[in-house]
Short mmCIF file of C-alpha atoms and ligand atoms in Angstrom, two decimals:
data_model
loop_
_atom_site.label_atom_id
_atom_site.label_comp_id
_atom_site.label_asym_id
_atom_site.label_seq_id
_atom_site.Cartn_x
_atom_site.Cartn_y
_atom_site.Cartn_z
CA UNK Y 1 8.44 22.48 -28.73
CA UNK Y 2 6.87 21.37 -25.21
CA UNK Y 3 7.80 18.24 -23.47
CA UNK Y 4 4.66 16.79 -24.72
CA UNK Y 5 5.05 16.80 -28.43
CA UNK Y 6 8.53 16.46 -27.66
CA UNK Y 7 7.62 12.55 -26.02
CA UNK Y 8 5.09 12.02 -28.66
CA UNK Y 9 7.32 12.53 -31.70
CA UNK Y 10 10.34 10.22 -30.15
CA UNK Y 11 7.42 7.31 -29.91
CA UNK Y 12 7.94 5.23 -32.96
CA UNK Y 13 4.91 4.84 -35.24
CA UNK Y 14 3.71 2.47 -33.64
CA UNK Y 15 3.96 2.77 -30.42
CA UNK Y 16 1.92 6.53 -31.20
CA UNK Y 17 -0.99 4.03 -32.65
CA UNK Y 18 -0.73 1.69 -29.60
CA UNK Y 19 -0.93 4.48 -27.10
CA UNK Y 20 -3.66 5.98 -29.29
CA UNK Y 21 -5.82 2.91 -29.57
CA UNK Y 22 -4.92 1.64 -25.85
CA UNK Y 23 -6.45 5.20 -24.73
CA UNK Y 24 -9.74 5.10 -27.40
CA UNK Y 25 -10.54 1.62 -25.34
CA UNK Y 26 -9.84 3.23 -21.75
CA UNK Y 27 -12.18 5.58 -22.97
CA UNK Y 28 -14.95 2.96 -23.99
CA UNK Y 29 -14.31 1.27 -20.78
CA UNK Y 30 -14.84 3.92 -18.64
CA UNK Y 31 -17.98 5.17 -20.36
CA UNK Y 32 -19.23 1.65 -20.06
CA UNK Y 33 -18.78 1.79 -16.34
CA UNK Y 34 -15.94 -0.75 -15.77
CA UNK Y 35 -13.38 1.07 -13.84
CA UNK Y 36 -11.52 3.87 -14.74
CA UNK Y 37 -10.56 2.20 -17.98
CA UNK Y 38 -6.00 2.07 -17.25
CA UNK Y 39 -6.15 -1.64 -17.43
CA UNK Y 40 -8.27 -2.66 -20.69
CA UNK Y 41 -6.21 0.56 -22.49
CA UNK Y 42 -3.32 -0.80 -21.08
CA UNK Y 43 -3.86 -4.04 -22.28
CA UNK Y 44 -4.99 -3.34 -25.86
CA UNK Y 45 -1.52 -0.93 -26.26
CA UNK Y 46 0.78 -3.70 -25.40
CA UNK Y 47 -1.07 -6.59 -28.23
CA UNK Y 48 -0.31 -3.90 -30.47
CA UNK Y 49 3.66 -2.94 -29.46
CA UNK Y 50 5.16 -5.83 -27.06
CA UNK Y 51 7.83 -3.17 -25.79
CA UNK Y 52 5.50 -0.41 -25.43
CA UNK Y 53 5.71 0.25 -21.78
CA UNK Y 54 10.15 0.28 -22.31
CA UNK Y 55 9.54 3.13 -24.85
CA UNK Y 56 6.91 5.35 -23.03
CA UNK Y 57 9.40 5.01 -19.86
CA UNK Y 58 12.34 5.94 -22.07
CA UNK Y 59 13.66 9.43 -21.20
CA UNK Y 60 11.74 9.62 -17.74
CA UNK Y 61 12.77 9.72 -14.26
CA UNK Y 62 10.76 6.28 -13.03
CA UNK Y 63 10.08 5.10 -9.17
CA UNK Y 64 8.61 1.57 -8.98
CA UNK Y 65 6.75 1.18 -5.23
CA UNK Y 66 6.24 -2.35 -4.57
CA UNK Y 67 5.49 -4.29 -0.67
CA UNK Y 68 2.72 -6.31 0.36
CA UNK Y 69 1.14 -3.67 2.18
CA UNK Y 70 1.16 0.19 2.05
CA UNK Y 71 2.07 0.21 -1.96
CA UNK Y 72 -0.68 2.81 -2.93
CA UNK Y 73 -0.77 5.13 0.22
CA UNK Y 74 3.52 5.17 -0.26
CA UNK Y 75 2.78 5.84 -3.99
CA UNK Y 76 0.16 8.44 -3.48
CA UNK Y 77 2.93 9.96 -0.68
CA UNK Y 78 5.95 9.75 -3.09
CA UNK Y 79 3.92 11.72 -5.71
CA UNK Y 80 2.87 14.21 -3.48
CA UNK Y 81 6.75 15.00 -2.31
CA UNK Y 82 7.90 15.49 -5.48
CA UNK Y 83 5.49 18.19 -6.11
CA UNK Y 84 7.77 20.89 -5.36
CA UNK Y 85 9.92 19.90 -8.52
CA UNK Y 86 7.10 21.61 -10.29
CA UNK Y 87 7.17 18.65 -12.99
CA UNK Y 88 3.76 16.84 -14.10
CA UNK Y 89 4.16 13.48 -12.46
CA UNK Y 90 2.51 10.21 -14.14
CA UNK Y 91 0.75 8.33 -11.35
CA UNK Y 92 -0.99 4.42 -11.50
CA UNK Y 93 -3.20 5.89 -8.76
CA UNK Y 94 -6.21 3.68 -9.00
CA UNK Y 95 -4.24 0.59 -8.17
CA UNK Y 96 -3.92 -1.27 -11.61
CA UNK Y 97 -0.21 -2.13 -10.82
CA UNK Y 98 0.38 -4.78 -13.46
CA UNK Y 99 2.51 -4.33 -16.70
CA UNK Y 100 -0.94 -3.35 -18.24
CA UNK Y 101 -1.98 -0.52 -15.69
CA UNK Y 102 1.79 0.81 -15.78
CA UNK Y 103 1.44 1.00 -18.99
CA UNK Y 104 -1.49 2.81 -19.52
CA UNK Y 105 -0.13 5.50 -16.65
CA UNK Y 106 2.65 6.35 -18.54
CA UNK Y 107 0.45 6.56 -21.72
CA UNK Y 108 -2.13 8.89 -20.19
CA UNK Y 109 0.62 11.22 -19.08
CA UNK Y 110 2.85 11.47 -22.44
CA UNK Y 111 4.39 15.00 -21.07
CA UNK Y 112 5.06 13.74 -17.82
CA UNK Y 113 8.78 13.59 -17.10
CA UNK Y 114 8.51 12.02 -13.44
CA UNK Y 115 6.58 8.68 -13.05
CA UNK Y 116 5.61 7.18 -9.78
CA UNK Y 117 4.52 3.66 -10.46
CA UNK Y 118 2.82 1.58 -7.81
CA UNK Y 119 4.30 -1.78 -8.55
CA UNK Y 120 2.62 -5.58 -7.82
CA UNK Y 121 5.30 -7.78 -6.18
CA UNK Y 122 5.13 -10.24 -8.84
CA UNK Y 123 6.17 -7.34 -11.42
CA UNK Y 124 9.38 -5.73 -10.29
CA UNK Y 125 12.01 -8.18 -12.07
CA UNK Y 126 10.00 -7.32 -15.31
CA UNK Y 127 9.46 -3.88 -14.45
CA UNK Y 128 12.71 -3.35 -13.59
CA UNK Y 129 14.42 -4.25 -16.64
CA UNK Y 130 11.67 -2.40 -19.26
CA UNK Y 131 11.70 0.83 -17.01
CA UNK Y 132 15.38 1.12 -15.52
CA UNK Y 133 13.95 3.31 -12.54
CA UNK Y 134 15.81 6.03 -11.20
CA UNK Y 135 14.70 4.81 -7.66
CA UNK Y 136 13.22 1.31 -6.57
CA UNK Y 137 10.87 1.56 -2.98
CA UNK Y 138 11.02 -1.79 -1.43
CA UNK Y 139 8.18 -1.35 1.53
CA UNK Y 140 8.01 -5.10 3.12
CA UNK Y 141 6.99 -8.80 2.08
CA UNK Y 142 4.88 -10.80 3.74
CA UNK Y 143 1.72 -13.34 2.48
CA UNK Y 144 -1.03 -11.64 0.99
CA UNK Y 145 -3.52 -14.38 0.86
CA UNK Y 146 -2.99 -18.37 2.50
CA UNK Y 147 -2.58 -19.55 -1.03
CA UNK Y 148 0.41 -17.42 -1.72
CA UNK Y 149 2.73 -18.21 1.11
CA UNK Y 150 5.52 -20.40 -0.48
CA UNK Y 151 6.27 -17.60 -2.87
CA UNK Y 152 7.45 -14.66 -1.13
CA UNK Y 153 10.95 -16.61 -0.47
CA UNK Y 154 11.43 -16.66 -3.99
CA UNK Y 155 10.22 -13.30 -4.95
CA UNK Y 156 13.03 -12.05 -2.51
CA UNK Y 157 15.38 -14.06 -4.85
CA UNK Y 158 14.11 -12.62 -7.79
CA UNK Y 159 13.98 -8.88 -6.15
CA UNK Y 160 17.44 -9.72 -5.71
CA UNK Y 161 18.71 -10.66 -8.84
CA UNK Y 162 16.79 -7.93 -10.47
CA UNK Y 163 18.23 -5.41 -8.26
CA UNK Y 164 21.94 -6.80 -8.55
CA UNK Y 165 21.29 -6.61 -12.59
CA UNK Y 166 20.43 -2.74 -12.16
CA UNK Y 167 23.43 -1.10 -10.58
CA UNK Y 168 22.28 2.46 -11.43
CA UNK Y 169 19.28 2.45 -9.53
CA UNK Y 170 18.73 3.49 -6.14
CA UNK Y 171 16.42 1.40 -3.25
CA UNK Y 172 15.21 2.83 -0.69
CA UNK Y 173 14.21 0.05 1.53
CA UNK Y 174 12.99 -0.64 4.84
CA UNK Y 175 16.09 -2.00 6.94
CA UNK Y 176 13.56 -3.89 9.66
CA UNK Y 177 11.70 -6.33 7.15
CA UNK Y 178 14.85 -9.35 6.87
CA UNK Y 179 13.58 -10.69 3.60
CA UNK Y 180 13.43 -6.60 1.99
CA UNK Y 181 17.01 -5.92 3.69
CA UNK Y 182 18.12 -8.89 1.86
CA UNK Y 183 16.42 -8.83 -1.59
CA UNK Y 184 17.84 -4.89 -1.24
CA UNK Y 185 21.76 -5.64 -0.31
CA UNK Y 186 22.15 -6.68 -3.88
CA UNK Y 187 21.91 -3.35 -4.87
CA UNK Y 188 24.58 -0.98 -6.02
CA UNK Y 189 23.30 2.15 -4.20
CA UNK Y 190 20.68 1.60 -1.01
CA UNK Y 191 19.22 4.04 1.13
CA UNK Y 192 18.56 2.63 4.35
CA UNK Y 193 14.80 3.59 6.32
CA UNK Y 194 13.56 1.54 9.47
CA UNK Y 195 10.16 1.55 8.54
CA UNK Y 196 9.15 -0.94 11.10
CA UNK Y 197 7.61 -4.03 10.73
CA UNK Y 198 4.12 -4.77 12.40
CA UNK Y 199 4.13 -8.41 11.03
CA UNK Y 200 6.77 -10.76 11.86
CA UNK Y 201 5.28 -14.08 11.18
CA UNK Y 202 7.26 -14.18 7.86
CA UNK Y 203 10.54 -13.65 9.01
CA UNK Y 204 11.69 -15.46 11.36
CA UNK Y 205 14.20 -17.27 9.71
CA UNK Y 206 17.15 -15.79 7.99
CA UNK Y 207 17.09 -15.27 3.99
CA UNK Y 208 20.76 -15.77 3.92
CA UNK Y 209 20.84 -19.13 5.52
CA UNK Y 210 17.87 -20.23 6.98
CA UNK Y 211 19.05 -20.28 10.80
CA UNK Y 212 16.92 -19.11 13.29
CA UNK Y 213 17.10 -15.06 13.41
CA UNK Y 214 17.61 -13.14 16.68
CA UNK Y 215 15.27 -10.20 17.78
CA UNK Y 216 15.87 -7.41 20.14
CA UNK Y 217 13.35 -5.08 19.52
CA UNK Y 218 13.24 -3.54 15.94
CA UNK Y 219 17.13 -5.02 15.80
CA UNK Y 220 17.71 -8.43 13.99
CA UNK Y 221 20.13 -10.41 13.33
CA UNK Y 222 21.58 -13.92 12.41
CA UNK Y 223 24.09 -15.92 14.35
CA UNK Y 224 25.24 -18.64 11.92
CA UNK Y 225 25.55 -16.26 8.52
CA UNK Y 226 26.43 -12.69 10.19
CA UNK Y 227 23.34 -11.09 8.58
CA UNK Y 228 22.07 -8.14 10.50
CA UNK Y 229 20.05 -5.34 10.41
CA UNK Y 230 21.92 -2.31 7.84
CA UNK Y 231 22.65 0.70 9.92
CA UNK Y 232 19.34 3.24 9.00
CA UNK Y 233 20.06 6.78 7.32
CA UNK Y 234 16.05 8.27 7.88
CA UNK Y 235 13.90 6.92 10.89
CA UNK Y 236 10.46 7.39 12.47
CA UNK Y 237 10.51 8.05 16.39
CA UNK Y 238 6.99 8.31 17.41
CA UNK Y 239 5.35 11.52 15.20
CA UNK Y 240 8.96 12.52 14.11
CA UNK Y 241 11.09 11.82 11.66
CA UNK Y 242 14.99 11.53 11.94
CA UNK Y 243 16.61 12.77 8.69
CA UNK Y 244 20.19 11.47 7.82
CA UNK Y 245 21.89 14.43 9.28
CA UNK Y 246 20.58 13.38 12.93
CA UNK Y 247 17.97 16.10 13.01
CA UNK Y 248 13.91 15.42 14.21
CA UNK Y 249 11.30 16.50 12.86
CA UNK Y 250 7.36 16.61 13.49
CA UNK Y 251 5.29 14.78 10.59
CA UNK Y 252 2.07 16.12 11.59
CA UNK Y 253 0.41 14.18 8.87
CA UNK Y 254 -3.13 14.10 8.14
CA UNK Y 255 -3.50 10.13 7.64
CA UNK Y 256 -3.76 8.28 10.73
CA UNK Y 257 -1.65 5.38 11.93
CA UNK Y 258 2.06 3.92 12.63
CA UNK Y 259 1.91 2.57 9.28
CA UNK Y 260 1.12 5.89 7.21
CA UNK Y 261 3.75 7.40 9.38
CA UNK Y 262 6.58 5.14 8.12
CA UNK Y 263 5.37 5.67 4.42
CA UNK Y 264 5.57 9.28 4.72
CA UNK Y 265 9.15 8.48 6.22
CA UNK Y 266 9.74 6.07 3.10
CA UNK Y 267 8.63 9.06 0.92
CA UNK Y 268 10.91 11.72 2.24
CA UNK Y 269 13.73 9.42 1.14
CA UNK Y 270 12.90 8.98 -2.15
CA UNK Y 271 12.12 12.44 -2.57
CA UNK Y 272 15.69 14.04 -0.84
CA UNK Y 273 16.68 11.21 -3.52
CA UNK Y 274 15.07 14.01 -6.31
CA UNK Y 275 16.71 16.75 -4.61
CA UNK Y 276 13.68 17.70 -2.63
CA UNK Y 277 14.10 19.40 0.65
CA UNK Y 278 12.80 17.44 3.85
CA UNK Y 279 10.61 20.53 5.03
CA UNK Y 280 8.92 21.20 1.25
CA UNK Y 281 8.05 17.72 0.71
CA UNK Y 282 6.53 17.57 3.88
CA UNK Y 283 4.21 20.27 3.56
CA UNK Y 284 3.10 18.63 0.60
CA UNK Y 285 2.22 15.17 2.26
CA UNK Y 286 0.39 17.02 5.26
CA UNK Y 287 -2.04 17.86 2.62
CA UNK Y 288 -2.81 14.37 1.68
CA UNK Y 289 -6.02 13.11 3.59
CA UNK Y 290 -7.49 10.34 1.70
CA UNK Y 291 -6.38 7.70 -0.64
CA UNK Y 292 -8.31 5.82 -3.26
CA UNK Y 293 -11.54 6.00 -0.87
CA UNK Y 294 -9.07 4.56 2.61
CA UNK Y 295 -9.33 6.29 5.80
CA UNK Y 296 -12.15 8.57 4.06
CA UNK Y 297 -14.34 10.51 5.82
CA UNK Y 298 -18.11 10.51 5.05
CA UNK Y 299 -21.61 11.72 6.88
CA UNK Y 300 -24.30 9.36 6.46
CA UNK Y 301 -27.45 10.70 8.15
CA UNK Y 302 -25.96 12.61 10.66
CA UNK Y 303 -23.27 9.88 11.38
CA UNK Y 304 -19.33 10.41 10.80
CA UNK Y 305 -17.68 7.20 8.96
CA UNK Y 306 -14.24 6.49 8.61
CA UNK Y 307 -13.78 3.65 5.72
CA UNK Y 308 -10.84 2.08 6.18
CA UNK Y 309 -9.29 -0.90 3.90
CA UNK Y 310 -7.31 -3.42 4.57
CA UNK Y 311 -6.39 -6.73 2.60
CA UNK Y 312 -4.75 -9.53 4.90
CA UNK Y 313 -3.43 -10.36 7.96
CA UNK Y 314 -0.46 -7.45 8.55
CA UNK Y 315 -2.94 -4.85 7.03
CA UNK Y 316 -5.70 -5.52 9.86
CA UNK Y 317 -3.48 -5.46 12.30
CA UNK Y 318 -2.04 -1.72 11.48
CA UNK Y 319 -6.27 -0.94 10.82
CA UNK Y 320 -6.95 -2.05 14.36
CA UNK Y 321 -3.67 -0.11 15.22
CA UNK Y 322 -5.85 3.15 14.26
CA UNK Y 323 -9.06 2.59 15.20
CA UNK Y 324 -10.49 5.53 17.48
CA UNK Y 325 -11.36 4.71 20.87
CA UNK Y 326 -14.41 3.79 22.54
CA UNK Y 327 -17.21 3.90 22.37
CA UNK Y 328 -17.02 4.28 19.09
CA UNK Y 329 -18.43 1.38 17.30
CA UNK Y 330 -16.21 -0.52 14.60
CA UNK Y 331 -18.22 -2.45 11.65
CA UNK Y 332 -15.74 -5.46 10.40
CA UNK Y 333 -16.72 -6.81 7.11
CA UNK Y 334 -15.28 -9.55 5.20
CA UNK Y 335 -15.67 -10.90 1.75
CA UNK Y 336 -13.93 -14.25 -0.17
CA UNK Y 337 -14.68 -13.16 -3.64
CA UNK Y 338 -11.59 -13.32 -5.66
CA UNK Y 339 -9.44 -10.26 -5.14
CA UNK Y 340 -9.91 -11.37 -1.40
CA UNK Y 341 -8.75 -14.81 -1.47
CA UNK Y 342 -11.62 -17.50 -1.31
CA UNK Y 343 -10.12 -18.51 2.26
CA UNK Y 344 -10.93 -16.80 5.54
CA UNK Y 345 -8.79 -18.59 7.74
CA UNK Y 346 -6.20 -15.06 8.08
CA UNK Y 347 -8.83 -14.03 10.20
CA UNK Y 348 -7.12 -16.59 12.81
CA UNK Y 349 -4.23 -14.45 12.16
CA UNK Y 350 -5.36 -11.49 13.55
CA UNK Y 351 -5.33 -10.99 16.91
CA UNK Y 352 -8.84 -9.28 17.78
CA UNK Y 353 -8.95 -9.42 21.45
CA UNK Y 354 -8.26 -5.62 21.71
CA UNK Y 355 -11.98 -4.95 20.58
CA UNK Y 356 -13.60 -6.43 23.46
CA UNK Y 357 -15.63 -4.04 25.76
CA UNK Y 358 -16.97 -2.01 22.83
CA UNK Y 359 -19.97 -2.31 20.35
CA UNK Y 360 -18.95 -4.23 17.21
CA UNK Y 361 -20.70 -4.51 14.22
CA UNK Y 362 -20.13 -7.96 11.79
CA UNK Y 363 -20.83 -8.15 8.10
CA UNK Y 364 -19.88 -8.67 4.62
CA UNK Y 365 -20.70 -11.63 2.88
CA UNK Y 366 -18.48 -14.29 5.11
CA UNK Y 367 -19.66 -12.22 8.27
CA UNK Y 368 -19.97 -15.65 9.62
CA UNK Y 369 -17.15 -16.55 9.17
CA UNK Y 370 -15.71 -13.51 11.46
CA UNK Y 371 -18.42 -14.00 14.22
CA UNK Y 372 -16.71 -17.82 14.80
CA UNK Y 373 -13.20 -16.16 14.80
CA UNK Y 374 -14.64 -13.16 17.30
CA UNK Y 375 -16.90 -15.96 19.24
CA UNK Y 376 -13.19 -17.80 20.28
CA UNK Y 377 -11.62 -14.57 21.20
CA UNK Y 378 -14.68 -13.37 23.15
CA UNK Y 379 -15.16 -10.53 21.96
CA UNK Y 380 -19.26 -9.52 21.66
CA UNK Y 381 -21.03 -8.53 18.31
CA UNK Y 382 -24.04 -8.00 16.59
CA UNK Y 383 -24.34 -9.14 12.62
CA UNK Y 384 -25.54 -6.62 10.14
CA UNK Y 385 -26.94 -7.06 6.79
CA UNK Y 386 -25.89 -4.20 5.61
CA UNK Y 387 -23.72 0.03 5.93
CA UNK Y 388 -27.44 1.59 6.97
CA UNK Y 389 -27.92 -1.29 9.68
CA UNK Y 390 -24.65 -0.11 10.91
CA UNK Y 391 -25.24 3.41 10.86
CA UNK Y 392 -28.17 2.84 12.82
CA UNK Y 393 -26.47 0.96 15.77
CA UNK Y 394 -24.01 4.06 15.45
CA UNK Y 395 -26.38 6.53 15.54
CA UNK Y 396 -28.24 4.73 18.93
CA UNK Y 397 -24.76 4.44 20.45
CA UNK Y 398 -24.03 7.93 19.66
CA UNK Y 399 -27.43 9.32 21.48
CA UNK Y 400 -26.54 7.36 24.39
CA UNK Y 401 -23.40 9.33 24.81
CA UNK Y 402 -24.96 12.41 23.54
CA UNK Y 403 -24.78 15.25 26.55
CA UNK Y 404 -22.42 18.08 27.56
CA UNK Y 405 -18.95 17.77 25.71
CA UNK Y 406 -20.44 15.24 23.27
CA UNK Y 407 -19.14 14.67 19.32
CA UNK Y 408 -21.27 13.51 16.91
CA UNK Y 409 -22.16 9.78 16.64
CA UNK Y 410 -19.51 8.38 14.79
CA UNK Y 411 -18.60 5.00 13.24
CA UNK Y 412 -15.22 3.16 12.65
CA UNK Y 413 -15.24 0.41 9.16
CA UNK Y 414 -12.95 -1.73 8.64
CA UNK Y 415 -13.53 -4.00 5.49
CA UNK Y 416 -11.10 -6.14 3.31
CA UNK Y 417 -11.34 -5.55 -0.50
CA UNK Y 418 -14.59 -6.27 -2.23
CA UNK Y 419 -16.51 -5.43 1.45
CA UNK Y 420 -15.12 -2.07 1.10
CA UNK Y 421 -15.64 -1.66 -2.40
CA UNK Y 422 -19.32 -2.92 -1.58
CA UNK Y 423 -19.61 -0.16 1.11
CA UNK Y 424 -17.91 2.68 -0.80
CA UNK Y 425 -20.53 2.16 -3.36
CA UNK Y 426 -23.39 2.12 -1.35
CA UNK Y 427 -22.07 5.55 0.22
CA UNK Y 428 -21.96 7.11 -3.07
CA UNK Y 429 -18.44 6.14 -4.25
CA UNK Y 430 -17.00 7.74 -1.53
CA UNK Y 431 -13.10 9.44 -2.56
ZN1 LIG B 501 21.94 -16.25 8.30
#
């Protein structure tokens, strides 16, 4: 008997007809054209059995990835290292990171024994208790949208009671975000990565107390309570990685940026977690060069894009981080359509003063609202109705500099959620 039937047949009755029925309406879904269908399945198999998502977890090794930021690159990482275990590996990779789109991952995958679940903040308490993960990844915590900003102090509580109820499971957690070093200390067994933390706004006081927190570089610590920083067992030093015996060791990812850099880190744990060795995993997640459409490459009329998405203030901020360098021109869009957050004023957030001196490119449907938050940090632009308008700025910019040594004209984008999803469209749904 293969793993497969052997899953199936331990599914009660029904719990087979929920998975069953959840995956006929996935299948409806996506023929309709609405997404990729995990969410609507997902939703249809839990009316039908309440504990559904408990049972298809049961007998599987489970890693919840939850943060504000970086949740479906690290996810999309952590599956990749645990490729060399050789085991089929249930994935939520399109983002639906609810109970509903666990769900359905774990349905779609019945003979998967490994499950790498990207997990929504809100969700990990729950998700906690009906999955009991072999491994938790706490990433960092900071506001995702202005009307959410009085609730990451108490999701830290409730990461922390969750945790403290679960003494079996592992965290790896990032030891440089103060609110994720606290939530984690609850936790029976903790593996320790400085991960760094690009945003700091959130954490300036500490969780323990309240008092003010000291800062020395990456270090932190409290005066009134004794909280510090955990000593780190993995770190990132520039493009290598420091493994718990003390050695270093080149990355040499594929995915740009600081930020990717300290995911791959974050992954390396959780795979030497599995038993996977550092320099197998890591040939694995040099292979990975695009996720869910971000930081993809695409040609365009003899133009070179580079999408890249990013959802709030910290996320920007590491975009900007990788932007190529001049000339190059960058096309910022912004949206307030619901996954967004109807208010734009994060954009005061960001500091964008590092773009001045090269062409910029505004749109998106609140491009106005950028061009007054670019206006006060004087930094020039031109507003574009749409990715072809764009491309043709590029393209102009790229003949200018056309000549001996040359590249091609290229063109940096840098949208938050439904401005990206707007442009991957229009470029063919771009992966
Ligand atoms: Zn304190």
């Amino acid at each position: 008997m293969d793993d497969n039937t052997q899953h199936r047949t331990r599914l009660p009755m029904r719990a087979r007809l929920a998975t069953t029925v959840g995956g006929a309406a996935a299948t409806v879904s996506r023929l309709a054209g609405k997404g990729d269908g995990s969410v609507i399945g997902g939703i249809i198999g839990l009316r039908l059995a309440p504990d559904l998502l408990s049972q298809l977890a049961t007998g599987r090794q489970v890693v919840l990835v939850t943060g504000t930021n970086g949740k479906t690159t690290t996810t999309k990482l952590i599956t990749a290292a645990l490729a060399p275990l050789g085991s089929k590996i249930a994935s939520n990779i399109y983002g639906a990171n609810m109970e509903a789109g666990l769900t359905s991952a774990l349905s779609r995958a019945p003979d998967a024994p490994v499950a790498v679940l990207e997990t929504d903040e809100k969700y990990i308490p729950a998700m906690v208790k009906a999955t009991r993960p072999k491994v938790v990844v706490l990433l960092n915590l900071s506001r995702d949208q202005m009307d959410r900003a009085a609730e990451i102090w108490l999701l830290a509580r409730r990461w922390r009671d969750a945790l403290a109820a679960a003494p079996d499971c592992r965290v790896v957690a990032n030891a440089d975000d103060p609110l994720v070093a606290w939530a984690a200390s609850a936790a029976g067994k903790v593996t320790w990565v400085a991960a760094g933390q690009r945003w700091r706004e959130d954490s300036w006081c500490c969780p323990n107390c309240g008092a003010h927190l000291q800062r020395e570089g990456d270090d932190w610590s409290c005066r009134e309570c004794g909280g510090r920083r955990p000593p780190v067992s993995w770190m990132l030093y520039g493009d290598e990685v420091i493994d718990p015996s003390g050695r270093a060791t080149q990355l040499g990812l594929a995915l740009p940026g600081r930020a990717n850099r300290s995911n791959a880190v974050i992954a390396l744990a959780v795979a030497e977690a599995f038993g996977v060795h550092l320099s197998h995993a890591l040939a694995e997640l040099r292979k990975v060069t695009s996720v869910a459409g971000r930081y993809t490459q695409v040609n365009r009329r003899g133009c070179d894009i580079r999408l890249l998405l990013a959802k709030n203030p910290a996320g920007w901020l590491e975009a900007l981080d990788v932007m190529v360098p001049p000339p190059v021109p960058v096309l910022l869009a912004v949206n307030a359509q619901g996954p967004d957050g109807k208010d734009t004023s994060w954009l005061w957030d960001v500091d964008f003063r590092r773009l001045r001196g090269r062409p910029i490119l505004v749109g998106g449907e609140r491009r106005l609202d950028l061009a007054v938050r670019l206006e006060a940090d004087e930094v020039a632009f031109r507003l574009v109705n749409d990715i072809d308008e764009a491309v043709d700025a590029a393209l102009a910019v790229g003949a200018a500099a056309a000549g001996p040594g040359g590249t091609a004209p290229s063109l940096e984008v840098l949208a938050n959620y439904t401005a990206f999803q707007q442009y991957r469209v229009a470029l063919g749904r771009v992966q």
